């Protein structure tokens, strides 16, 4: 019988990106004994890759900004499917969370009067993103990491969670193994926070790291929690498309915020061709006005390059399909043109976008101060996730919380850039606080030893089958191809039905994976666990996308190309039925209080 | 056009190991990590390698490529002579776990021994500070660090002399500098730098600065100013005289 190393906590946080670390810090501050489990080394989570900035209505650059505008922008961006309570709390609490980061050592770029500087971003009415050049995520995760290590949290690095454990219907902790030696671990806990990030690895072209295999979502689903909004997968409009080995790697929206423009192979600035009615009032009608906006003119409206991500991604897709794409299947994103408008543009670009300059120089041998980049859509972010209570972040399983990308609600049908980093700290903090409260109010848990042994036996099965079994890397690759081709930016019923069949077959193959070698840092073995989770999220995305018969936000249905007001009344909620089948249903939105409705009306 | 290339990859664990040759097809635009992944997927499924971002932002895929400490994701194959086998091995300054993965946990433990950030009271009544961009920029250079630990790997005090118990190494000296030069910080780490972290062991060979993938001027901008602070405090004859008086 496999042995387990045992650890005991009040609050167990799974995931050590921005949300997980913020939750752990908060739970620790509330007096809880905190354990953190993460799949990579500390400080390597996907947060490190976030570039543009953190959205918060500090009003340092434009004093017309406040939480009400931020709230309305977020709801509009999410096409009103957002959990309005989360959007409200997020807009109200983000400024405080940014100031908190500064108090812990984060060093944001400054205004001339010494305040935190803010930049323009897609979907935000005013310059709202506090930033550090274009490496804001690194600044945030390092700040949280360096502050966190002095708070007493115990970090279990490079561990994979196999299963969440229940005591009756209540959460009781988790079990998993460490990558280094493959030793099984048990972390019992009175409350668990899932902060495991997204699902981008289910697709072939993605900006996400290897870790983004939907582990938290699959773990929660298996433990009985509900998932929501799974059809809304954000394709970031600008990933690198060349060279092929870097395809998918993100090019920050900050490039467009600083004046970068999108052009097709004919040199046309095509974003002016199709501006949605919802945004007509707020969008520049000339190149001249758009430029003035990016340079801080308060009387100018934003250029169409800064429309929401779903829209920009689809416009790029349209240009490529119409044969007006760049040589490698994208379009051109040009920041170098600003030399026509400003002296010393080279230094300006290097100072404002140092990480992009470096990335293109190193990986594509291209100088962005002199030449345009080739970009195209890349799978970037999951708006959907674990359904949680807007205030406490608790899921439908008592004691199980979720925060950050793993949780659904804040972003509705489409996330605005910059709202992710603020989501992490606002709801990481809330999840940590309420998890500690839950742990305080509830007694110790009992672990079901049989459940532990079942999880360990299942995890070891690929070794029993040996190298003759299915190659897990190949299954992962086939799943990514399936999702990319059949459940991507443009969706249609027949293709999604094909995808469901394919996922079914791949799941069967995934049960026959075989592994050579031993349990020591065996990447092949780790992949067998990841693909099990990827199957769950891929099926959930596809089923939700099939059910939502309309186009809204990140979901574009070729067979239902219009937005349908009837569908605007529902979220799609997924749960596991008693017989293990995936149940998909419409769930009516909670009515919005009148005062919030009024805010939205006023901001139109 | 895909052409075959050979990668000589170190395989083994703490008990020992050896180089093994793998031949795989390489295409235009590939980096070393792409080749390693291709070998892993097709020929060596249990090959151990760390990576996350594949864009030089996370510092996970540190290794030694043809003898040079490098990020596998930022080393383009077009910059390497593929007529010879490409030698890929784990970092030498840290114990091997398996294949290309080393135990870097010492860096995380050593970091905890550095006194944490301690800000001055806020400048404004609303609890915020006022800082000039020029004062931010100096420290932002150090805060670019992605903790790949390549500088630790190449540092002879750690690599050859194994002084991990006495010396924190260039990465953590950069971290100390970021704190010491932070415009809001009020903590004093000078005594620790001299007595606990032995900054004196660094004899400024600049190897660390040369391998830094973020081009941080580790030696000139971080370590030398810290050494100057130590010298000012402990070795300035005038100040010593004042202390005695």
Coordinates of C-alpha atoms in Angstrom, one line a residue, chain A residues 75 78-82 229 231-232 413 548-552 562-572 586-592:
Chain A
X75 CA -20.1 44.6 -17.1
X78 CA -18.7 40.8 -20.0
X79 CA -21.9 41.4 -22.0
X80 CA -23.8 41.6 -18.7
X81 CA -23.4 37.9 -17.9
X82 CA -21.0 38.8 -15.1
X229 CA -19.5 30.0 -18.1
X231 CA -18.0 28.3 -23.2
X232 CA -16.2 31.6 -22.7
X413 CA -18.6 36.6 -21.4
X548 CA -25.4 28.5 -25.8
X549 CA -27.0 29.0 -29.2
X550 CA -25.9 32.6 -29.7
X551 CA -22.8 34.7 -30.3
X552 CA -21.8 36.8 -27.3
X562 CA -26.2 37.2 -33.5
X563 CA -26.6 38.0 -29.8
X564 CA -29.9 36.7 -28.5
X565 CA -31.5 38.7 -25.7
X566 CA -33.1 35.6 -24.3
X567 CA -29.7 33.9 -23.8
X568 CA -28.6 37.1 -22.1
X569 CA -30.6 36.0 -19.1
X570 CA -28.7 32.9 -18.3
X571 CA -25.4 31.5 -17.2
X572 CA -24.6 27.9 -18.1
X586 CA -29.2 27.1 -18.0
X587 CA -29.3 29.0 -14.7
X588 CA -31.1 32.4 -14.6
X589 CA -29.0 35.3 -13.6
X590 CA -29.6 36.8 -10.1
X591 CA -31.4 40.1 -10.6
X592 CA -29.2 43.2 -10.3

